[in-house]
Short mmCIF file of C-alpha atoms in Angstrom, two decimals:
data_model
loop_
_atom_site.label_atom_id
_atom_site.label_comp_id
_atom_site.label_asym_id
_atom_site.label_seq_id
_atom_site.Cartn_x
_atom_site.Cartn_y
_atom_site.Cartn_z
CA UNK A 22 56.43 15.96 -10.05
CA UNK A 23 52.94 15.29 -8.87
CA UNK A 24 49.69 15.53 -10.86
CA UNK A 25 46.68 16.49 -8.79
CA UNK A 26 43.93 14.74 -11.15
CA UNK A 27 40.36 14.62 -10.66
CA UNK A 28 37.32 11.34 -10.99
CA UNK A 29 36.42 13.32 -13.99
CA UNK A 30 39.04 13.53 -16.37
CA UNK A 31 40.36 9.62 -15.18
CA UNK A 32 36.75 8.59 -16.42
CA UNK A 33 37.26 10.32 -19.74
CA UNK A 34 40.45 8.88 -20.41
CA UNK A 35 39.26 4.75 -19.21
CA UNK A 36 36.77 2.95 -21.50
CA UNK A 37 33.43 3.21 -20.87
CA UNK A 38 33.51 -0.71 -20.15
CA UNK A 39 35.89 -0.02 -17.24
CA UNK A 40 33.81 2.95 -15.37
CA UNK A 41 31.24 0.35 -13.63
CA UNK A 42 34.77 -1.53 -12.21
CA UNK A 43 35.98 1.51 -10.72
CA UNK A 44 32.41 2.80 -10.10
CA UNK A 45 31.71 -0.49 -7.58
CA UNK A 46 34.94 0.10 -6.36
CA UNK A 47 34.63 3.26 -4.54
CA UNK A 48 33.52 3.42 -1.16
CA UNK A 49 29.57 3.74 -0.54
CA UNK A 50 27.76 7.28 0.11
CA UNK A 51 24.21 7.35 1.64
CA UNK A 52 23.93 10.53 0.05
CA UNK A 53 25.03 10.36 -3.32
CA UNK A 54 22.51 9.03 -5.80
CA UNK A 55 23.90 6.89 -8.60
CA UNK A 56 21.55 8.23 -12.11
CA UNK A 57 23.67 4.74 -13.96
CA UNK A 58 22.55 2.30 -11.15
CA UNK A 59 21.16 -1.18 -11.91
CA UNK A 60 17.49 -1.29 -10.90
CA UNK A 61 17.18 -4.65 -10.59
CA UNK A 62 20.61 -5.23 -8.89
CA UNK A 63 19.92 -7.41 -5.66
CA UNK A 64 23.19 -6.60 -3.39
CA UNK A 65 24.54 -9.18 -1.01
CA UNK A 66 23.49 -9.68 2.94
CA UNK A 67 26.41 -8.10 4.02
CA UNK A 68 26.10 -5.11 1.76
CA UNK A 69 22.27 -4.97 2.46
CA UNK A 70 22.48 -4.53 6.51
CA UNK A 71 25.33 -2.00 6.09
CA UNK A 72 23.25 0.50 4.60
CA UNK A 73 20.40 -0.18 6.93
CA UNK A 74 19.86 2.13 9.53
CA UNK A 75 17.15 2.74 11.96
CA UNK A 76 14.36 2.47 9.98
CA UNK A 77 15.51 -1.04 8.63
CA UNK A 78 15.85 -2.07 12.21
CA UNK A 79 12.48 -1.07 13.18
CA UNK A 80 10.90 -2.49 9.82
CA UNK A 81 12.93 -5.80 10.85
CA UNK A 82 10.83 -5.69 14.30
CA UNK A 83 7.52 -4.94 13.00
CA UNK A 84 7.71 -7.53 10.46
CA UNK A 85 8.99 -10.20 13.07
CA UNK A 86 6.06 -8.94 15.08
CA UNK A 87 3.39 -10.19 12.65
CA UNK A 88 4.96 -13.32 11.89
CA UNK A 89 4.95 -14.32 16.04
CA UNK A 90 1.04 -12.63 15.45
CA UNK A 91 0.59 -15.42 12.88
CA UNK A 92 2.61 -18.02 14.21
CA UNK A 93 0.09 -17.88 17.99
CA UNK A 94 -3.19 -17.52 16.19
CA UNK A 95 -2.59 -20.48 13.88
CA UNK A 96 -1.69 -22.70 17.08
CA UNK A 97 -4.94 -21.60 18.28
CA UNK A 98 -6.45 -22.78 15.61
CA UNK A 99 -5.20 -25.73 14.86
CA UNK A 100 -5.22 -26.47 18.72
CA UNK A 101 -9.24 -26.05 18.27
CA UNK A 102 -9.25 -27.85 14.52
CA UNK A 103 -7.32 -31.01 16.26
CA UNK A 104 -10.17 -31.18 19.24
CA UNK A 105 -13.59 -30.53 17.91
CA UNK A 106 -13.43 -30.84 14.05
CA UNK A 107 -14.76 -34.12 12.40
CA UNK A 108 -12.66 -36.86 11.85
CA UNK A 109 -12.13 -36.71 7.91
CA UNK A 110 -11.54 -33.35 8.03
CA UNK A 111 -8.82 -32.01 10.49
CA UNK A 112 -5.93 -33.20 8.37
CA UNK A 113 -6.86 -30.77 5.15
CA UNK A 114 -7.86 -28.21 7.60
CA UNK A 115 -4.37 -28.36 9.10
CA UNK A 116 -3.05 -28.49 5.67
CA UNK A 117 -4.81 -25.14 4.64
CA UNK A 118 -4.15 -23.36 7.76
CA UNK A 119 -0.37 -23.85 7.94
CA UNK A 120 -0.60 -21.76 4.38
CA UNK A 121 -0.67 -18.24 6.34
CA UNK A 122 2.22 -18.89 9.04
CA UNK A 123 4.63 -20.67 6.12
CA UNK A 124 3.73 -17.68 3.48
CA UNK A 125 4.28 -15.12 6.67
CA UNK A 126 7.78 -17.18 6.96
CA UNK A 127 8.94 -17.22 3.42
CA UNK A 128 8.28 -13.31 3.23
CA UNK A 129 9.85 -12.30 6.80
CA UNK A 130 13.06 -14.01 5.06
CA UNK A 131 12.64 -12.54 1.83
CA UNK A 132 12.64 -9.04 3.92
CA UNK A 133 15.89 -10.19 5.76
CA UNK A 134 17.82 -11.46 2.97
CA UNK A 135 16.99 -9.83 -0.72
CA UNK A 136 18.13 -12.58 -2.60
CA UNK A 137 15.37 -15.13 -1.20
CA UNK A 138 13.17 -12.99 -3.03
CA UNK A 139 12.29 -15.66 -5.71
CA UNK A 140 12.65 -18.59 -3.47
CA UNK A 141 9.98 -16.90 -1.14
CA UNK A 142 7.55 -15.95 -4.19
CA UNK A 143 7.98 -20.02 -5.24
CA UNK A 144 6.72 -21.07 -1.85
CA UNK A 145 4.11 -18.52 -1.45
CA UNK A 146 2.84 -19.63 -4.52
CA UNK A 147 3.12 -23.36 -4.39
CA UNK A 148 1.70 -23.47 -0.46
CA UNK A 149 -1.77 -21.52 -1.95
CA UNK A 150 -1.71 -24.21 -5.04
CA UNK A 151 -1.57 -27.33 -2.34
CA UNK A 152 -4.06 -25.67 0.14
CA UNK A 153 -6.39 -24.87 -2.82
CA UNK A 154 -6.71 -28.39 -3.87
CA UNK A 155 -7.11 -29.50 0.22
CA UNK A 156 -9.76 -27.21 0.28
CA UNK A 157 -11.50 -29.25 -2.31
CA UNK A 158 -10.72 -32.44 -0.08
CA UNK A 159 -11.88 -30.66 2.50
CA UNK A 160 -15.43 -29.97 1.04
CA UNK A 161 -15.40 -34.01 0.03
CA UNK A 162 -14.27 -34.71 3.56
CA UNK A 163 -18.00 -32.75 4.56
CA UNK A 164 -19.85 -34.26 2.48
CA UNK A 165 -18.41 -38.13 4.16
CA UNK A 166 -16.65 -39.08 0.86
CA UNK A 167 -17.48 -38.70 -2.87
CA UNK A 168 -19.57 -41.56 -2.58
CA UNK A 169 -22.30 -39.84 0.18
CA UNK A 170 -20.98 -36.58 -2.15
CA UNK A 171 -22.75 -38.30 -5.15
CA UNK A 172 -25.78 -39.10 -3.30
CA UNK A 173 -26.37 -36.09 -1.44
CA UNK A 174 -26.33 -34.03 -4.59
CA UNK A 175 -28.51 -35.93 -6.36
CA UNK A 176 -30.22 -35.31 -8.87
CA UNK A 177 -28.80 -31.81 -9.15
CA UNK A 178 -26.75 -31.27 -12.10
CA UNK A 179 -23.07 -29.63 -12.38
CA UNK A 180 -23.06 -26.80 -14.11
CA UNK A 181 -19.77 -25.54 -16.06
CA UNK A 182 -21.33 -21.82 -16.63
CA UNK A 183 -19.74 -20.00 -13.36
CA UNK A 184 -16.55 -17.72 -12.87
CA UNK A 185 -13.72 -16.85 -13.39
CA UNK A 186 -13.83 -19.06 -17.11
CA UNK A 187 -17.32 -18.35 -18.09
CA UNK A 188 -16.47 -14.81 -19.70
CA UNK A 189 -14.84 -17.04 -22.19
CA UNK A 190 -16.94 -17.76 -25.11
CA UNK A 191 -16.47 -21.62 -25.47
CA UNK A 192 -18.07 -21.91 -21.62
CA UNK A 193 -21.36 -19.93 -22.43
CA UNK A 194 -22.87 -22.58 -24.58
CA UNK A 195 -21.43 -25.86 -22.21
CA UNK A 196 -24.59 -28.30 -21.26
CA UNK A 197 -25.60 -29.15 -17.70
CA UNK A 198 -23.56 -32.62 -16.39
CA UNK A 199 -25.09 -35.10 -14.61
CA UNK A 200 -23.01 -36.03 -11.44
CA UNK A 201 -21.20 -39.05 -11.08
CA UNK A 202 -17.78 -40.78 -10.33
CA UNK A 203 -16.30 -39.76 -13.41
CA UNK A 204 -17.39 -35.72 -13.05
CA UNK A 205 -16.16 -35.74 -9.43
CA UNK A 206 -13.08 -37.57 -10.41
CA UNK A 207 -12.91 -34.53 -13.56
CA UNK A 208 -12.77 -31.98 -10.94
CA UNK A 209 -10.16 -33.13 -8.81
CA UNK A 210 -7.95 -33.77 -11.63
CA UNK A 211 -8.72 -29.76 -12.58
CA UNK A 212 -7.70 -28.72 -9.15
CA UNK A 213 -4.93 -30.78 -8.28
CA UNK A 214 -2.94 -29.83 -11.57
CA UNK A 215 -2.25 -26.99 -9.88
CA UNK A 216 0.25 -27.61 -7.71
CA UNK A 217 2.01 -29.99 -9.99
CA UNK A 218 1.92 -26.99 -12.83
CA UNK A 219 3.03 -24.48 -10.99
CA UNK A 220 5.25 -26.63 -8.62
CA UNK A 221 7.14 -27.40 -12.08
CA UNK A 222 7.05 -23.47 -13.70
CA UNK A 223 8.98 -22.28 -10.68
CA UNK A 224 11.52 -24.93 -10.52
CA UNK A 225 12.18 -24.12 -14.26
CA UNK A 226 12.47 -19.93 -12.89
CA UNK A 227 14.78 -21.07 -10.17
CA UNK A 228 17.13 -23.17 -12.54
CA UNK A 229 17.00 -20.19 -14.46
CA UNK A 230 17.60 -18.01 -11.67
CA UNK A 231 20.42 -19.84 -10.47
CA UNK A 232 22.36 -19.93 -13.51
CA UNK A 233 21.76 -16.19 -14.33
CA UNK A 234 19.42 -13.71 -13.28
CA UNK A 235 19.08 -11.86 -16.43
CA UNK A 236 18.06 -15.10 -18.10
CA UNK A 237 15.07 -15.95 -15.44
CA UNK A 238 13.98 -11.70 -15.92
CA UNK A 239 13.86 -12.30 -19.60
CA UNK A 240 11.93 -15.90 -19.57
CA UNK A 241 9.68 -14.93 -16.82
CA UNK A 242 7.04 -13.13 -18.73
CA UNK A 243 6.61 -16.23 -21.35
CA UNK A 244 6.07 -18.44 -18.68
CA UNK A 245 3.31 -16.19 -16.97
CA UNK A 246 0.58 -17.48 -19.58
CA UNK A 247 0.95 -20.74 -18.51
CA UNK A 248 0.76 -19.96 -14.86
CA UNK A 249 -2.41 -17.63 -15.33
CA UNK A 250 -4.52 -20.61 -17.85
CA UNK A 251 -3.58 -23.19 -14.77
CA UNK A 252 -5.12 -20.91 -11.94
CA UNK A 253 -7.93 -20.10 -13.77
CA UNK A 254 -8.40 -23.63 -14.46
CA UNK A 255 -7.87 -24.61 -10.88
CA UNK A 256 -10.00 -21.72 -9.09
CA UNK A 257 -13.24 -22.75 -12.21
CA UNK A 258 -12.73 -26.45 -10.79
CA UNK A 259 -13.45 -25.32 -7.12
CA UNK A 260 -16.16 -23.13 -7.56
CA UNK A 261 -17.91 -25.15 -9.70
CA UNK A 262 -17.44 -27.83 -6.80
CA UNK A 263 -18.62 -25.06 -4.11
CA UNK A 264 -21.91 -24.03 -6.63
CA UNK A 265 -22.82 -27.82 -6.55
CA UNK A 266 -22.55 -27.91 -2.70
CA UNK A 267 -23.95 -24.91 -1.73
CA UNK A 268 -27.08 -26.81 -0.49
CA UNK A 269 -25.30 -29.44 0.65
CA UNK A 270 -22.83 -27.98 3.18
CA UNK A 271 -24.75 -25.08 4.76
CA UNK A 272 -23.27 -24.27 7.86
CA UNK A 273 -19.91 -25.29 7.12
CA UNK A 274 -18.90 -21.65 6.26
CA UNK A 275 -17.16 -22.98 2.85
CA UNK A 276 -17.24 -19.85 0.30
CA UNK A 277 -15.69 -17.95 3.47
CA UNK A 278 -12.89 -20.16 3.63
CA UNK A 279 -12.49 -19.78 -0.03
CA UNK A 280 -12.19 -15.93 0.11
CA UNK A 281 -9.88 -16.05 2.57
CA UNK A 282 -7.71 -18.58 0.65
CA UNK A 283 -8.01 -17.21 -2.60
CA UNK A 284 -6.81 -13.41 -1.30
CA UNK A 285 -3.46 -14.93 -0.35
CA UNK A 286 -3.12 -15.59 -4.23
CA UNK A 287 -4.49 -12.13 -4.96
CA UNK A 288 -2.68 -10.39 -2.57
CA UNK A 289 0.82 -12.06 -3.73
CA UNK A 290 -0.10 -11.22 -7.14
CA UNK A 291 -1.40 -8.16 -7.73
CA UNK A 292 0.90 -6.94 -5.73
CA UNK A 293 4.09 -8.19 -6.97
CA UNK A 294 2.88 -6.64 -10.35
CA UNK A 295 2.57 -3.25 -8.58
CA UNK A 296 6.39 -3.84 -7.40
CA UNK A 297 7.72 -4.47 -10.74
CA UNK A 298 5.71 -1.77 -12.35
CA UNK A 299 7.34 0.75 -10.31
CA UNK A 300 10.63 -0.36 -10.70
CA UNK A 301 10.49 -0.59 -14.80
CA UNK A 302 8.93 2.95 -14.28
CA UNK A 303 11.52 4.03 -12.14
CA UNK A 304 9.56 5.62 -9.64
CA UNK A 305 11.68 4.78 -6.98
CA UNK A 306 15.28 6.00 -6.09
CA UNK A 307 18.58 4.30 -6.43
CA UNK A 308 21.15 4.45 -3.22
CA UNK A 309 23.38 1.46 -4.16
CA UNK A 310 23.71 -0.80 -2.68
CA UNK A 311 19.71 -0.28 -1.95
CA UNK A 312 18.42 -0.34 -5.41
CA UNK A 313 15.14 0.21 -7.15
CA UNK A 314 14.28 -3.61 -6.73
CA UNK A 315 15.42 -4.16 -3.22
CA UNK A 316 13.03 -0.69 -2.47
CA UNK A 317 10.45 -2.93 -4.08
CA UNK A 318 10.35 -6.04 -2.59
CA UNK A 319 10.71 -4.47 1.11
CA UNK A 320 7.67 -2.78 0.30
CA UNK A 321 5.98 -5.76 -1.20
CA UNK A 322 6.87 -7.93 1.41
CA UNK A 323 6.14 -5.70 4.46
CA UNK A 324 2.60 -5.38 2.85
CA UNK A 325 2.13 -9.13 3.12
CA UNK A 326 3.35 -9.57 6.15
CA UNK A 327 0.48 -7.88 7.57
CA UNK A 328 -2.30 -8.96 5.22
CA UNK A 329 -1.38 -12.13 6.66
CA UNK A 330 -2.06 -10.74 10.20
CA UNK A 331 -5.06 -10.45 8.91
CA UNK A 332 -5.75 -13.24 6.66
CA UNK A 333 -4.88 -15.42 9.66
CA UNK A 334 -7.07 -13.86 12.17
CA UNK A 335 -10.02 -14.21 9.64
CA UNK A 336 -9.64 -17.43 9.12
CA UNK A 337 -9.00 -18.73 12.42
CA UNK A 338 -12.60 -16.88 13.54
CA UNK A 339 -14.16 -19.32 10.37
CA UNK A 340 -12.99 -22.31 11.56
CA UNK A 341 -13.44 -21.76 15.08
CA UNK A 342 -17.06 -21.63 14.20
CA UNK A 343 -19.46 -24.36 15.20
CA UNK A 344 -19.89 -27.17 12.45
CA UNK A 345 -23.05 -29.16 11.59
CA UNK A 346 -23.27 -32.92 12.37
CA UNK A 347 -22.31 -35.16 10.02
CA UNK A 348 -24.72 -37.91 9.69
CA UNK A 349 -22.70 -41.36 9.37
CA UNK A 350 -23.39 -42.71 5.86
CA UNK A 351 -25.92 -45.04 4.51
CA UNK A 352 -24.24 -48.31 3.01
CA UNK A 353 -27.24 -50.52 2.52
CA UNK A 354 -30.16 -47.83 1.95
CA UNK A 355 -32.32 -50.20 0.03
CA UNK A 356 -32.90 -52.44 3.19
CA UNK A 357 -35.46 -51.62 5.42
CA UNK A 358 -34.64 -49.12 8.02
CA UNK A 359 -37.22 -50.16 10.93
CA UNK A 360 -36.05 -53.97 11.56
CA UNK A 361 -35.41 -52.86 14.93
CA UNK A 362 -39.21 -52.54 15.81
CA UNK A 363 -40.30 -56.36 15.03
CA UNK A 364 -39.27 -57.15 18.40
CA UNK A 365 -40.82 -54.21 19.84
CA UNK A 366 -44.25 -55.34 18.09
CA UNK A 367 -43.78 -59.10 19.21
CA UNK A 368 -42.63 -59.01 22.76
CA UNK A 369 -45.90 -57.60 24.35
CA UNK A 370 -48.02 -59.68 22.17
CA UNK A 371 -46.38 -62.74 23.72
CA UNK A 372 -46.52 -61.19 26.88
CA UNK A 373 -50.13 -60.55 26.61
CA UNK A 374 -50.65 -64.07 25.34
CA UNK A 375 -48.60 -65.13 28.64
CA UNK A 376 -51.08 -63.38 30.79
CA UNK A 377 -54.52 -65.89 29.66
CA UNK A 378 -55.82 -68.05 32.16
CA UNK A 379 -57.23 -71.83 30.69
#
């Protein structure tokens, strides 16, 4: 005798602990819409280009457009940064350059497999931490060293009252600091800690990550404190470096280079917060094996892609720009400076004296 029974009444009769087993099991439907899918469920590559069609395709080209966009105007750049740029310079402008073509990399990769997702975030974010603290070498570079850095500022003071810390209420009453070695020295230390912190933050989330995802989704909130005191620290120490130069390096274009640094950061991180926030929300549908997340982070990512289009072409027009001269620096200013015209002074006087008849 045969028994013609439905999905239905076999899921009544299995535990509730078995219906996700025979749930995965069944072949996939482009139509159906799961209500009890897993929004943050990240399904494998060869899942993931199986229920791709068209419009993945063409979201595949576009994005593989901007990254050969970024990829030519940054060899344009640095072509140009390698020829005309001043000696102590080119190497952090290299440095802070390659951040737009390795960030437009990491994401294009993230978009092509959904489980680089985290890996592409951790070099996003520790590519702006290194290029924010070259930027601050670069502005030393300008200024011929910290030594001609200390002079040329002189006797201007450094003052601790600017953004983004001085809305706290311990930084409104901080005194004006006379610059020296040990100040300059102060705020490299506050900019280059953050590479290092962050650099070690995501290593912990990728441990976690790699032993089990729900354990990095729980921890990852606790260890966003700590990231946002060590950017804040990191952006005060710059633009408290850029406030004390603004005199000093007109021309060199420095807070626009900033800007156009800084939005990478912004970009990645407002952003990413807008991803999540839909997905907790659950404001976007579920077609397993294209979950909520995966929805997400193809939005998120094709979003960056082209912001660094942009970010690249903006910052290859700033430093393409024409830069000051540097004036070589000044070892022994106490000497005299106008040794050079004794002989000028002596040899016609002898020649005049040359030129008497006895």
């Amino acid at each position: 005798m045969e028994y013609n029974v439905s999905d239905a009444e076999v899921l009544e009769v299995i535990d509730p602990l078995d219906q996700n087993i025979i749930e995965a099991a069944r072949p996939y439907n482009s139509s159906l819409i799961r209500p009890d899918c897993t929004a943050d469920l990240i399904p494998s590559l060869d899942q993931y280009f199986t229920a791709f069609n068209i419009w993945g395709v063409l979201l595949f080209s576009l994005g593989g457009l901007a990254v050969c966009i970024v990829l030519v105007a940054t060899y344009d750049v640095l072509k140009h940064v390698l020829s005309f740029s001043p000696p102590l310079s080119k190497t952090h402008s290299a440095v802070i350059l390659s951040v737009y073509p390795v960030v437009a990399l990491a994401t294009y990769c993230a978009t092509v497999v959904p489980r680089a997702q985290l890996l592409a975030e951790a070099i996003t974010q520790g590519m702006f931490m290194v290029a924010m603290y070259q930027l601050f070498c670069l502005m030393v570079a300008y200024c011929g060293g910290e030594a001609e850095l200390i002079r040329k500022v002189k006797p201007m003071s450094l003052s601790p009252r600017v953004g983004p810390c001085c809305c706290w209420p311990c930084c409104c009453c901080l005194p004006l600091l006379h610059i020296d070695k040990d100040r300059v020295r102060w705020l490299r230390v506050l900019v280059l800690q953050l590479p290092v912190v962050q650099g070690l933050v995501y290593m912990v989330l990728l441990v976690m990550w790699a032993e089990e995802q729900s354990l990095y989704q729980v921890n990852y909130m606790y260890l966003q404190p700590l990231v946002i005191i060590s950017i804040l620290c990191g952006v005060w120490g710059i633009i408290m470096t850029m406030k004390m130069l603004t005199e000093v390096l007109q021309g060199y274009h420095v807070q626009g280079k900033f800007i156009v640094l800084q939005l990478v950061l912004i970009l990645a991180k407002l952003q990413g917060v807008w991803a999540r926030l839909f997905v907790w929300f659950g404001w976007l549908p579920c077609r397993p094996p294209i979950t909520p997340t995966v929805y997400a982070n193809l939005a998120y990512n094709s979003l960056m892609l082209w912001e660094m289009v942009l970010l690249c072409l903006c910052a290859r027009h700033l430093y393409k720009r024409s830069l000051p001269e540097q004036q070589p620096p000044t070892q022994h200013s106490s000497l005299p400076q106008q040794i050079h015209t004794i002989n000028q002074k002596i040899l016609p006087t002898l020649n005049n004296n040359s030129s008497i008849k006895y």
